[in-house]
Coordinates of C-alpha atoms in Angstrom, one line a residue:
Chain A
M21 CA 83.6 70.6 91.2
T22 CA 85.3 70.4 94.4
V23 CA 87.1 71.3 97.3
S24 CA 91.0 70.2 97.3
S25 CA 91.6 67.0 97.4
A26 CA 94.6 67.6 99.5
G27 CA 92.5 69.3 102.0
A28 CA 94.0 69.7 105.9
A29 CA 92.6 68.9 108.6
P30 CA 93.0 70.6 112.0
P31 CA 95.3 70.4 113.2
T32 CA 93.9 69.6 115.8
A33 CA 93.0 65.7 114.2
E34 CA 96.4 64.9 112.5
G35 CA 100.4 65.7 114.0
N36 CA 101.6 69.0 113.6
A37 CA 104.1 67.9 111.9
A38 CA 102.3 65.7 109.8
A39 CA 100.1 69.1 108.3
A40 CA 102.6 70.5 107.4
L41 CA 103.9 67.8 105.1
R42 CA 100.9 67.1 103.5
L43 CA 100.8 71.1 102.6
T44 CA 104.4 70.1 101.3
F45 CA 102.4 67.7 98.4
H46 CA 100.1 69.9 98.2
Q47 CA 101.4 72.5 97.4
A48 CA 104.4 70.7 95.4
H49 CA 101.1 69.2 92.4
Y50 CA 100.5 72.9 92.6
D51 CA 103.5 74.3 91.3
L52 CA 104.0 71.5 89.8
L53 CA 101.0 72.0 87.4
A54 CA 102.0 75.8 87.0
F55 CA 105.7 74.4 86.0
F56 CA 104.4 71.7 83.2
R57 CA 101.7 74.5 82.7
N58 CA 104.8 77.1 82.0
R59 CA 106.2 77.5 78.3
Q60 CA 109.5 79.3 78.9
S61 CA 109.7 77.1 82.1
R62 CA 109.6 73.6 79.9
F63 CA 111.7 75.5 77.5
F64 CA 114.4 76.7 79.5
T65 CA 114.1 73.1 81.5
L66 CA 113.5 70.6 79.6
A67 CA 114.2 71.6 75.9
L68 CA 117.3 73.3 76.6
P69 CA 119.3 70.4 77.7
V70 CA 117.9 67.6 75.6
L71 CA 118.8 70.6 72.4
F72 CA 122.2 71.1 74.8
L73 CA 123.3 67.6 74.5
V74 CA 122.5 67.3 70.3
I75 CA 124.9 70.5 69.7
F76 CA 128.3 69.3 71.7
A77 CA 127.8 65.3 71.0
S78 CA 127.5 66.3 67.4
V79 CA 129.9 69.9 67.5
F80 CA 132.8 67.8 70.0
G81 CA 131.4 63.8 69.1
G82 CA 132.0 62.3 66.1
S83 CA 135.3 59.5 67.1
N84 CA 136.1 61.6 69.3
H85 CA 136.9 60.1 72.7
V86 CA 137.3 61.6 76.8
A87 CA 140.0 60.3 79.8
V88 CA 138.2 59.2 82.2
P89 CA 138.3 57.5 85.4
G90 CA 139.7 53.4 84.1
G91 CA 139.1 54.5 80.7
K92 CA 138.4 56.0 77.8
I93 CA 134.4 57.4 77.0
K94 CA 132.7 58.4 73.7
T95 CA 132.9 62.0 73.9
S96 CA 129.2 62.8 72.8
V97 CA 128.7 60.3 75.7
Y98 CA 130.4 61.8 78.2
Y99 CA 127.3 64.7 77.1
V100 CA 125.1 62.1 78.6
P101 CA 126.1 63.0 82.0
G102 CA 128.0 67.0 81.7
I103 CA 123.9 67.7 79.9
M104 CA 122.7 65.7 83.2
A105 CA 123.9 68.8 85.8
L106 CA 122.7 71.4 83.6
G107 CA 119.8 70.4 83.4
I108 CA 119.3 69.7 86.9
I109 CA 120.2 73.1 87.8
A110 CA 118.4 74.2 85.4
A111 CA 114.7 72.3 87.2
S112 CA 116.6 74.0 90.9
F113 CA 119.0 76.5 91.0
V114 CA 117.6 78.7 87.3
N115 CA 113.6 78.0 87.4
L116 CA 113.2 79.2 91.4
V117 CA 115.7 82.6 91.0
I118 CA 113.4 82.7 89.5
S119 CA 110.6 81.7 89.7
V120 CA 110.8 82.4 93.3
T121 CA 111.6 86.4 93.1
V122 CA 108.4 87.2 90.5
Q123 CA 106.4 85.1 93.0
R124 CA 108.0 88.0 95.7
E125 CA 107.9 90.6 93.6
S126 CA 103.9 89.8 92.9
G127 CA 102.6 89.8 96.3
V128 CA 101.8 86.0 95.3
L129 CA 104.1 85.2 98.3
K130 CA 102.5 87.3 100.8
R131 CA 99.1 86.5 100.2
R132 CA 99.9 83.2 100.3
R133 CA 102.1 84.4 104.4
A134 CA 98.9 85.7 105.2
T135 CA 97.6 81.4 104.9
P136 CA 97.2 78.7 107.4
I137 CA 100.7 77.2 105.2
A138 CA 103.5 76.9 106.6
A139 CA 106.6 78.9 105.6
G140 CA 108.5 75.5 105.5
S141 CA 105.6 73.7 103.5
V142 CA 105.7 76.7 100.5
I143 CA 109.6 76.1 100.4
A144 CA 109.9 72.6 99.9
A145 CA 107.5 72.1 97.9
R146 CA 109.7 73.9 95.2
V147 CA 112.5 71.7 96.7
V148 CA 110.1 68.4 96.5
T149 CA 109.0 70.4 92.6
A150 CA 112.8 70.5 91.5
I151 CA 113.8 66.9 92.4
V152 CA 110.2 65.9 90.5
T153 CA 111.2 68.0 87.4
A154 CA 115.6 66.8 88.2
L155 CA 113.9 63.2 87.9
L156 CA 112.6 63.5 85.1
I157 CA 114.9 65.8 82.8
T158 CA 117.9 63.4 83.4
G159 CA 115.1 59.6 82.5
V160 CA 115.0 61.7 79.1
L161 CA 118.6 62.5 78.7
L162 CA 120.1 59.2 79.4
T163 CA 116.6 58.3 77.0
L164 CA 118.0 60.1 74.3
G165 CA 121.9 59.2 74.7
W166 CA 120.8 56.0 74.3
L167 CA 118.4 56.1 71.3
I168 CA 120.7 58.6 70.0
Y169 CA 124.6 57.9 71.0
R170 CA 124.2 54.5 72.4
A171 CA 124.9 55.6 76.1
H172 CA 124.9 53.3 78.5
V173 CA 122.4 53.6 81.4
P174 CA 123.4 52.3 84.8
G175 CA 122.7 49.7 86.3
R176 CA 124.3 48.8 89.4
T177 CA 124.7 52.1 90.0
A178 CA 121.2 52.9 89.3
P179 CA 120.6 53.8 93.0
A180 CA 123.9 56.0 93.0
L181 CA 122.7 58.1 90.7
V182 CA 119.2 59.0 91.3
V183 CA 120.9 60.2 95.3
T184 CA 123.1 62.3 93.0
V185 CA 120.5 63.6 91.4
M186 CA 117.7 64.6 94.5
L187 CA 120.6 65.5 96.1
G188 CA 121.7 68.3 93.3
A189 CA 118.2 69.9 93.0
A190 CA 117.8 69.7 96.8
V191 CA 121.4 72.1 97.1
F192 CA 120.5 73.9 93.8
C193 CA 117.6 74.7 95.4
C194 CA 119.4 76.1 98.6
L195 CA 121.8 78.0 96.7
G196 CA 118.5 79.3 94.4
Y197 CA 116.9 80.6 97.5
A198 CA 120.3 82.5 99.0
L199 CA 120.4 84.5 95.9
T200 CA 117.1 85.2 95.5
S201 CA 117.1 87.1 98.3
V202 CA 119.9 89.6 97.3
I203 CA 118.0 90.4 93.6
H204 CA 116.5 93.1 93.6
N205 CA 114.1 93.1 90.8
D206 CA 112.5 90.3 89.1
E207 CA 113.8 91.4 85.5
A208 CA 116.7 90.8 86.6
A209 CA 116.9 87.6 87.2
Q210 CA 117.1 85.4 83.9
P211 CA 119.9 87.4 83.9
I212 CA 121.5 87.1 86.9
T213 CA 121.2 83.5 86.6
Q214 CA 122.9 82.9 83.3
A215 CA 126.0 85.2 84.7
V216 CA 126.7 82.8 87.4
M217 CA 125.9 79.6 85.8
L218 CA 127.4 79.9 82.2
P219 CA 131.1 80.4 83.2
L220 CA 130.4 77.6 85.6
Y221 CA 129.4 75.1 83.1
F222 CA 132.7 76.0 80.7
I223 CA 135.6 75.2 83.9
S224 CA 133.0 72.4 85.9
G225 CA 132.9 70.6 82.8
V226 CA 129.7 70.1 81.4
F227 CA 130.3 71.9 78.9
V228 CA 134.1 71.3 77.8
P229 CA 135.4 67.6 79.6
S230 CA 137.7 68.6 82.7
S231 CA 140.8 66.4 81.2
I232 CA 141.3 69.1 78.1
L233 CA 141.3 72.8 80.9
P234 CA 144.1 74.5 82.4
H235 CA 144.9 73.1 86.1
W236 CA 144.5 75.8 87.2
L237 CA 141.2 75.8 85.7
V238 CA 140.0 72.5 86.9
D239 CA 141.7 74.2 91.0
V240 CA 139.0 76.8 90.6
A241 CA 136.3 74.9 89.3
N242 CA 137.0 73.4 92.0
I243 CA 136.0 75.3 95.0
F244 CA 131.8 75.7 93.1
P245 CA 129.4 73.3 93.7
V246 CA 128.4 72.9 89.3
K247 CA 132.0 70.9 88.8
H248 CA 131.5 68.7 92.3
L249 CA 127.8 67.7 91.0
A250 CA 129.0 67.3 87.7
A251 CA 131.6 64.6 88.2
A252 CA 129.1 63.1 91.1
L253 CA 126.9 62.2 87.8
L254 CA 131.0 60.6 85.8
T255 CA 130.7 59.3 88.4
A256 CA 127.4 57.6 88.9
Y257 CA 127.1 57.1 85.6
N258 CA 130.5 55.7 83.8
P259 CA 130.5 52.3 82.8
F260 CA 134.6 52.4 84.6
T261 CA 132.8 52.8 87.9
R262 CA 133.7 50.3 90.8
G263 CA 132.2 49.4 93.0
A264 CA 127.7 51.7 93.8
G265 CA 129.1 54.9 92.6
F266 CA 128.8 57.2 95.3
S267 CA 131.4 60.3 95.0
G268 CA 131.4 60.4 98.7
G269 CA 133.9 64.1 98.6
D270 CA 132.1 65.2 95.5
L271 CA 128.9 64.6 97.3
L272 CA 130.0 66.0 101.0
V273 CA 130.9 69.2 99.1
L274 CA 127.5 69.2 97.2
A275 CA 126.1 69.5 101.2
A276 CA 128.4 71.5 102.3
W277 CA 127.0 74.4 99.6
G278 CA 124.3 73.0 100.8
I279 CA 124.1 74.5 104.2
G280 CA 125.4 77.6 103.3
G281 CA 123.1 78.6 101.3
L282 CA 120.6 77.3 103.3
A283 CA 121.8 79.6 106.4
V284 CA 121.7 82.8 104.5
A285 CA 117.3 81.6 102.4
L286 CA 117.2 81.0 106.7
R287 CA 119.1 85.0 107.7
R288 CA 117.3 87.1 104.4
F289 CA 114.5 85.3 103.1
S290 CA 110.6 87.8 102.4
W291 CA 108.1 87.3 102.1
L292 CA 107.6 90.5 101.1
P293 CA 108.6 92.1 98.0
I294 CA 111.7 93.8 98.1
R295 CA 110.9 95.9 95.4
R296 CA 108.6 99.6 96.2
Chain B
M21 CA 90.5 79.8 121.5
E22 CA 90.8 83.5 123.5
T23 CA 87.4 85.0 122.6
A24 CA 87.7 88.9 122.6
Q25 CA 85.2 90.7 124.2
D26 CA 82.1 92.4 124.3
G27 CA 82.5 91.0 119.6
A28 CA 85.1 93.3 119.5
V29 CA 87.0 91.8 116.5
I30 CA 90.2 93.6 116.0
E31 CA 91.3 96.5 119.6
V32 CA 93.5 99.1 119.3
S33 CA 95.0 100.8 122.6
D34 CA 97.4 103.6 121.2
L35 CA 99.1 101.3 118.0
R36 CA 102.7 102.8 116.9
M37 CA 104.7 102.5 114.4
R38 CA 108.7 104.1 113.9
Y39 CA 110.5 103.8 110.6
G40 CA 113.8 105.0 111.7
P41 CA 113.2 108.8 113.0
F42 CA 110.1 108.9 111.5
E43 CA 106.5 108.0 113.1
A44 CA 104.0 107.1 111.2
V45 CA 100.9 106.0 113.1
R46 CA 100.8 107.9 116.3
G47 CA 99.0 106.4 118.5
I48 CA 95.7 105.2 117.8
D49 CA 92.7 103.7 119.5
L50 CA 90.5 101.4 117.1
L51 CA 88.5 99.3 117.9
V52 CA 86.0 97.4 115.1
H53 CA 82.3 95.2 115.6
R54 CA 81.3 92.1 115.8
G55 CA 79.7 91.3 111.8
E56 CA 80.7 95.3 110.4
V57 CA 81.7 97.0 108.0
F58 CA 85.0 99.1 109.1
A59 CA 86.2 102.1 107.4
F60 CA 89.4 103.6 107.4
L61 CA 89.9 106.0 105.4
G62 CA 93.1 108.6 105.0
P63 CA 95.5 110.5 102.3
N64 CA 98.4 107.8 101.0
G65 CA 101.5 107.8 103.6
A66 CA 98.7 108.4 106.4
G67 CA 99.5 105.2 108.2
K68 CA 97.3 103.2 106.6
T69 CA 99.2 99.7 105.3
T70 CA 101.4 100.2 107.9
T71 CA 98.6 99.9 110.1
V72 CA 96.4 97.0 108.1
E73 CA 99.9 94.9 107.3
I74 CA 99.8 95.4 111.4
L75 CA 96.9 94.2 112.0
E76 CA 97.0 91.5 109.4
G77 CA 100.9 90.0 110.6
Y78 CA 103.3 91.2 108.4
R79 CA 104.3 94.1 110.2
R80 CA 105.9 93.8 113.7
R81 CA 104.7 97.1 115.2
S82 CA 107.1 99.8 117.6
G83 CA 104.4 100.0 120.7
G84 CA 100.9 99.7 121.7
E85 CA 98.5 97.2 122.1
V86 CA 97.1 94.7 119.2
R87 CA 94.2 92.4 119.4
V88 CA 92.5 90.7 116.2
L89 CA 89.9 88.2 116.7
G90 CA 91.9 87.6 120.7
V91 CA 95.1 86.9 119.8
D92 CA 98.6 89.4 119.7
P93 CA 99.0 89.1 115.5
A94 CA 102.6 89.4 115.8
R95 CA 102.6 85.7 118.0
A96 CA 100.3 84.8 116.2
D97 CA 100.6 80.9 114.5
A98 CA 98.6 78.9 111.7
S99 CA 95.2 79.0 114.0
W100 CA 94.8 82.3 113.9
R101 CA 95.4 83.0 109.4
A102 CA 93.0 80.5 109.0
R103 CA 90.5 83.0 111.1
I104 CA 91.2 86.0 109.1
G105 CA 91.1 86.8 105.3
V106 CA 93.6 88.8 103.3
V107 CA 93.1 91.1 99.6
L108 CA 96.4 93.2 99.0
Q109 CA 96.7 96.1 97.5
E110 CA 98.6 95.3 94.9
S111 CA 99.1 90.8 94.6
E112 CA 99.2 89.0 91.3
P113 CA 98.0 85.3 91.0
E114 CA 99.7 82.3 90.9
H115 CA 100.9 81.9 88.4
D116 CA 99.6 79.6 85.1
L117 CA 96.6 77.8 87.1
T118 CA 92.9 78.5 86.8
V119 CA 90.5 80.3 88.6
A120 CA 89.3 76.5 89.7
E121 CA 92.8 75.9 90.0
C122 CA 93.6 78.9 92.6
L123 CA 91.4 78.8 95.3
R124 CA 91.8 74.5 95.6
L125 CA 95.2 75.3 96.0
Y126 CA 94.4 78.0 98.6
A127 CA 91.6 75.3 100.0
G128 CA 93.4 72.6 99.9
Y129 CA 95.8 75.5 103.1
Y130 CA 92.5 75.3 105.0
P131 CA 91.1 73.2 108.0
A132 CA 87.6 73.8 106.7
P133 CA 87.5 76.1 103.9
R134 CA 84.1 77.4 102.1
P135 CA 83.7 74.6 98.8
V136 CA 85.3 76.7 95.7
A137 CA 82.1 76.1 93.6
E138 CA 80.3 78.6 96.7
T139 CA 83.4 80.4 96.5
L140 CA 82.7 81.2 92.7
E141 CA 79.4 82.4 92.3
L142 CA 79.8 84.4 95.9
V143 CA 81.9 86.9 94.5
G144 CA 81.0 85.7 90.9
L145 CA 83.3 84.3 89.0
A146 CA 82.0 81.0 87.7
D147 CA 82.0 81.1 84.4
R148 CA 85.3 81.8 84.4
A149 CA 86.3 78.8 86.4
D150 CA 88.2 77.5 83.8
S151 CA 90.5 80.5 82.9
T152 CA 94.0 80.9 82.9
A153 CA 93.7 84.2 86.2
T154 CA 96.6 86.1 84.7
R155 CA 94.4 86.4 81.4
L156 CA 91.2 87.9 84.1
S157 CA 90.1 90.9 83.4
G158 CA 91.2 93.8 86.0
G159 CA 87.7 93.4 87.5
Q160 CA 87.6 90.2 87.2
R161 CA 91.4 89.9 89.2
R162 CA 89.9 91.8 92.2
R163 CA 86.9 88.7 93.1
L164 CA 89.5 86.2 91.9
D165 CA 91.7 88.3 95.1
V166 CA 88.2 88.0 96.9
A167 CA 87.6 84.8 96.7
L168 CA 90.5 83.6 97.9
A169 CA 90.4 85.1 101.4
L170 CA 86.5 84.1 101.2
V171 CA 87.9 80.0 100.8
G172 CA 89.6 80.1 103.4
D173 CA 86.0 80.8 105.3
P174 CA 87.8 83.5 107.2
E175 CA 85.8 85.3 110.9
L176 CA 87.8 88.9 109.9
L177 CA 88.3 90.0 105.5
F178 CA 90.9 92.3 105.4
L179 CA 90.1 94.6 102.0
D180 CA 93.3 96.4 101.0
E181 CA 91.9 99.1 98.4
P182 CA 89.3 96.9 96.8
T183 CA 88.2 98.7 93.8
T184 CA 90.7 101.2 92.7
G185 CA 91.2 101.8 89.4
F186 CA 88.3 100.3 88.7
D187 CA 85.9 101.5 85.9
P188 CA 82.5 103.1 87.2
S189 CA 80.4 99.7 86.3
A190 CA 83.0 97.5 87.8
R191 CA 83.5 98.8 91.5
R192 CA 79.4 99.4 91.4
A193 CA 79.8 95.0 90.6
S194 CA 82.9 95.1 93.3
W195 CA 80.0 97.2 96.1
D196 CA 77.6 94.5 96.0
M197 CA 79.5 91.4 95.9
I198 CA 81.1 93.2 99.0
S199 CA 77.3 94.2 100.4
G200 CA 76.8 90.2 99.7
L201 CA 78.9 89.3 102.9
R202 CA 77.5 91.0 105.6
S203 CA 75.2 88.4 105.2
L204 CA 77.5 86.0 105.2
G205 CA 78.3 87.3 109.3
V206 CA 81.9 88.4 107.7
T207 CA 83.8 90.8 109.4
V208 CA 85.2 93.7 106.9
F209 CA 87.6 96.3 107.7
L210 CA 88.2 98.0 104.1
T211 CA 91.0 100.5 103.8
T212 CA 89.6 103.0 100.9
H213 CA 90.4 106.8 99.5
Y214 CA 87.4 107.1 97.4
M215 CA 84.8 108.8 99.8
D216 CA 81.6 107.5 97.6
E217 CA 82.4 103.2 98.8
A218 CA 83.4 104.3 102.6
E219 CA 79.5 106.3 101.9
H220 CA 78.0 103.4 100.4
L221 CA 79.9 99.7 102.4
A222 CA 80.3 101.4 105.6
D223 CA 78.8 101.2 108.3
R224 CA 81.3 103.3 110.9
V225 CA 84.4 104.9 109.0
A226 CA 87.8 105.8 110.4
V227 CA 89.9 108.5 109.7
L228 CA 93.4 108.4 109.3
S229 CA 95.2 111.7 108.8
E230 CA 100.0 112.0 109.5
G231 CA 99.5 108.7 111.8
R232 CA 96.6 110.4 113.9
I233 CA 93.4 109.5 114.0
V234 CA 91.2 112.7 113.7
A235 CA 87.5 111.9 112.8
E236 CA 86.0 108.4 113.6
G237 CA 81.9 107.9 113.4
T238 CA 78.6 106.6 111.2
P239 CA 79.5 107.4 107.2
A240 CA 76.3 109.8 107.6
N241 CA 77.8 111.2 111.2
L242 CA 81.2 111.9 110.8
A243 CA 83.0 114.3 112.3
G244 CA 78.9 116.2 112.3
R245 CA 78.1 115.4 109.2
E246 CA 74.4 115.8 110.2
H247 CA 74.7 118.9 111.3
A248 CA 75.9 121.1 110.0
A249 CA 74.9 123.8 107.2
A250 CA 73.8 122.9 104.1
E251 CA 74.2 124.7 101.0
I252 CA 72.0 125.7 98.7
H253 CA 72.4 126.7 95.0
F254 CA 69.9 128.8 92.6
S255 CA 70.2 131.5 89.9
L256 CA 68.4 134.4 90.0
P257 CA 66.1 135.0 87.2
S258 CA 66.2 138.9 85.7
P259 CA 65.5 141.4 86.1
V260 CA 65.4 140.3 89.7
T261 CA 68.4 141.3 92.0
E262 CA 69.3 140.6 94.9
H263 CA 67.8 142.9 96.6
D264 CA 64.7 141.7 96.0
L265 CA 65.0 138.3 97.7
P266 CA 63.0 137.7 101.1
P267 CA 65.4 138.7 104.5
E268 CA 65.4 135.9 105.6
V269 CA 67.0 134.4 102.4
Q270 CA 69.1 137.6 101.5
Q271 CA 71.3 136.9 105.1
A272 CA 71.4 133.4 103.6
V273 CA 73.3 134.0 101.0
V274 CA 77.7 133.7 101.3
E275 CA 78.9 134.3 97.6
R276 CA 77.7 135.4 94.1
F277 CA 78.6 134.5 90.7
G278 CA 77.2 137.1 88.9
A279 CA 73.2 135.9 88.7
Q280 CA 74.1 132.9 90.9
L281 CA 74.0 132.5 94.6
L282 CA 75.4 129.8 97.0
L283 CA 73.4 130.1 100.1
R284 CA 74.2 128.4 103.1
A285 CA 71.5 127.5 105.3
P286 CA 72.3 125.4 109.3
V287 CA 68.0 125.2 109.1
P288 CA 67.6 124.5 105.3
L289 CA 63.6 124.6 105.8
K290 CA 63.4 128.3 107.5
V291 CA 65.1 129.8 103.7
L292 CA 63.7 127.8 101.3
G293 CA 60.0 128.2 102.3
P294 CA 60.5 131.6 102.3
L295 CA 62.6 131.3 98.3
V296 CA 59.9 129.0 97.4
H297 CA 56.8 131.8 98.2
W298 CA 58.1 134.3 96.2
A299 CA 58.7 132.5 93.4
E300 CA 55.7 130.7 93.8
E301 CA 53.7 134.8 93.8
R302 CA 56.2 135.7 90.9
D303 CA 55.6 133.6 89.0
L304 CA 59.6 132.7 88.9
D305 CA 61.4 129.4 87.3
L306 CA 64.1 128.9 89.8
A307 CA 65.3 125.8 87.1
D308 CA 68.9 124.9 88.5
L309 CA 67.8 125.1 93.0
E310 CA 69.5 123.0 93.4
V311 CA 69.8 122.0 98.3
R312 CA 72.6 119.5 98.9
R313 CA 74.5 118.4 102.5
P314 CA 78.4 118.8 102.8
S315 CA 79.5 115.4 101.6
L316 CA 81.3 112.9 102.8
E317 CA 84.2 113.7 100.8
D318 CA 83.6 117.8 101.4
V319 CA 83.6 116.3 105.3
Y320 CA 87.0 114.3 104.1
L321 CA 88.8 116.4 101.8
A322 CA 88.4 119.6 105.4
L323 CA 89.8 116.7 107.7
T324 CA 93.3 115.9 106.4
E325 CA 93.6 119.2 105.0
E326 CA 92.6 121.0 108.4
H327 CA 95.3 117.9 109.9
H328 CA 97.4 118.2 107.1
G329 CA 98.3 121.9 107.9
A330 CA 98.4 121.6 111.6
V331 CA 101.4 119.7 111.0
S332 CA 103.5 120.8 108.6

């Protein structure tokens, strides 16, 4: 057995920023290790989106088509970017809210707070973990879509897709931190995330294509970030999209939600258990 | 780096903590020296955890001066946290990691960690290195807590109720481990409400009651314990009665329960000598004869009850 491979050097020997960055990746390494070892995390983040893709594509797929900007695509193919949004949110928001609430209430965060690791490194490590997991589930969904439904894999718009996935994961981490700060009970974390997200999945083009929803419902969905993540993913994935595939407007709204979430999280984040 | 005076690791003067109208800590002075095991005793709600959390840097105080390793914990930075180790009263291990992984994670936080294998040896968990941390028994989890606090090679270790809920053998094993820290030169600030624990481990103890320190000393001399009268118990064998006893013994009797007598003697030999001589002359067997000093627990209970009564 050896000392940690990623042990921090004395702060005098390197800049604080470099040390913080190194500790972020040190922490993220162990966050990822714990994530992949946890059956519940694996199920909700990896297995469930795959299951949803297969169910929705089978139920509504067949020979149906969905109108998208520039033309029509098979419904089964439409669900690839839609369920991608769900996967990204599961990898960032849902996973983060549950595990951070549990870590806070069980004293794990409190104990870490007594060590030299900077608060920012602990927080940023979760974002790194979410981005890695989100990219993984995106890859899995793209591969399955291609294998089962002959869905295409974007080439020209691949950079836009990757950026959208990463931004989406980061934004929903910020929102997750914000929500964590108002949940006082670790047992409530799981139901609350589902209660927040399930309705949004239905009205945001994730479970049901936006083109068949009533206008007023789309207007409601447009307020919330899930719709903009799904729309940005569809733009980056849609074979009819011209140009690089960046959906500027959607990404801006997403970023705004992320900044709002971060502001709430920074004001309210607690290292100590709230329930006593 | 700031250094404390006279090898003082913790210096506290007139520490106060208010929660709204309630003053949980009402002017505490403390001095803990380098290398000693200092036990902080007090009933639940006395202000122990509040005080410790101020010393650990978790809480901001309402008033008073605090220096831990020469630094104000309210303004402490990462380099200060690298010099302390904290074992919380209640904290679960990192979820879904093995014992060794938990330690490697924590070792990575520190500039000069103690090797993981050495730390596991130190707490007696070397054979559980690859076990999932959350599957350890209560006693083993507490050892892991201590290992996580020691892996940064701290100068000062905070131990908050390290053996609460333990069975006697697990408690004994933990005591041996904590005693072993002394040889590492680690200063230990221990909170407990077990008097036998303080007696076994501590060089010095302070008793907190209602937010004030009501006594401070070594476990042997706390609140004049070494000068307190000894208690002598025995039963009179029939047919002798109390009036048959030598006068020195009769004068010391303070309570009677049937044939059982309780005597109190500031100088126990002055009573025991005549008593033994008397019994031998008559060939009497005082089979249940017992002599005891007031235990640390007796002293503690007297102190905390007295002050509890005085305030409320």
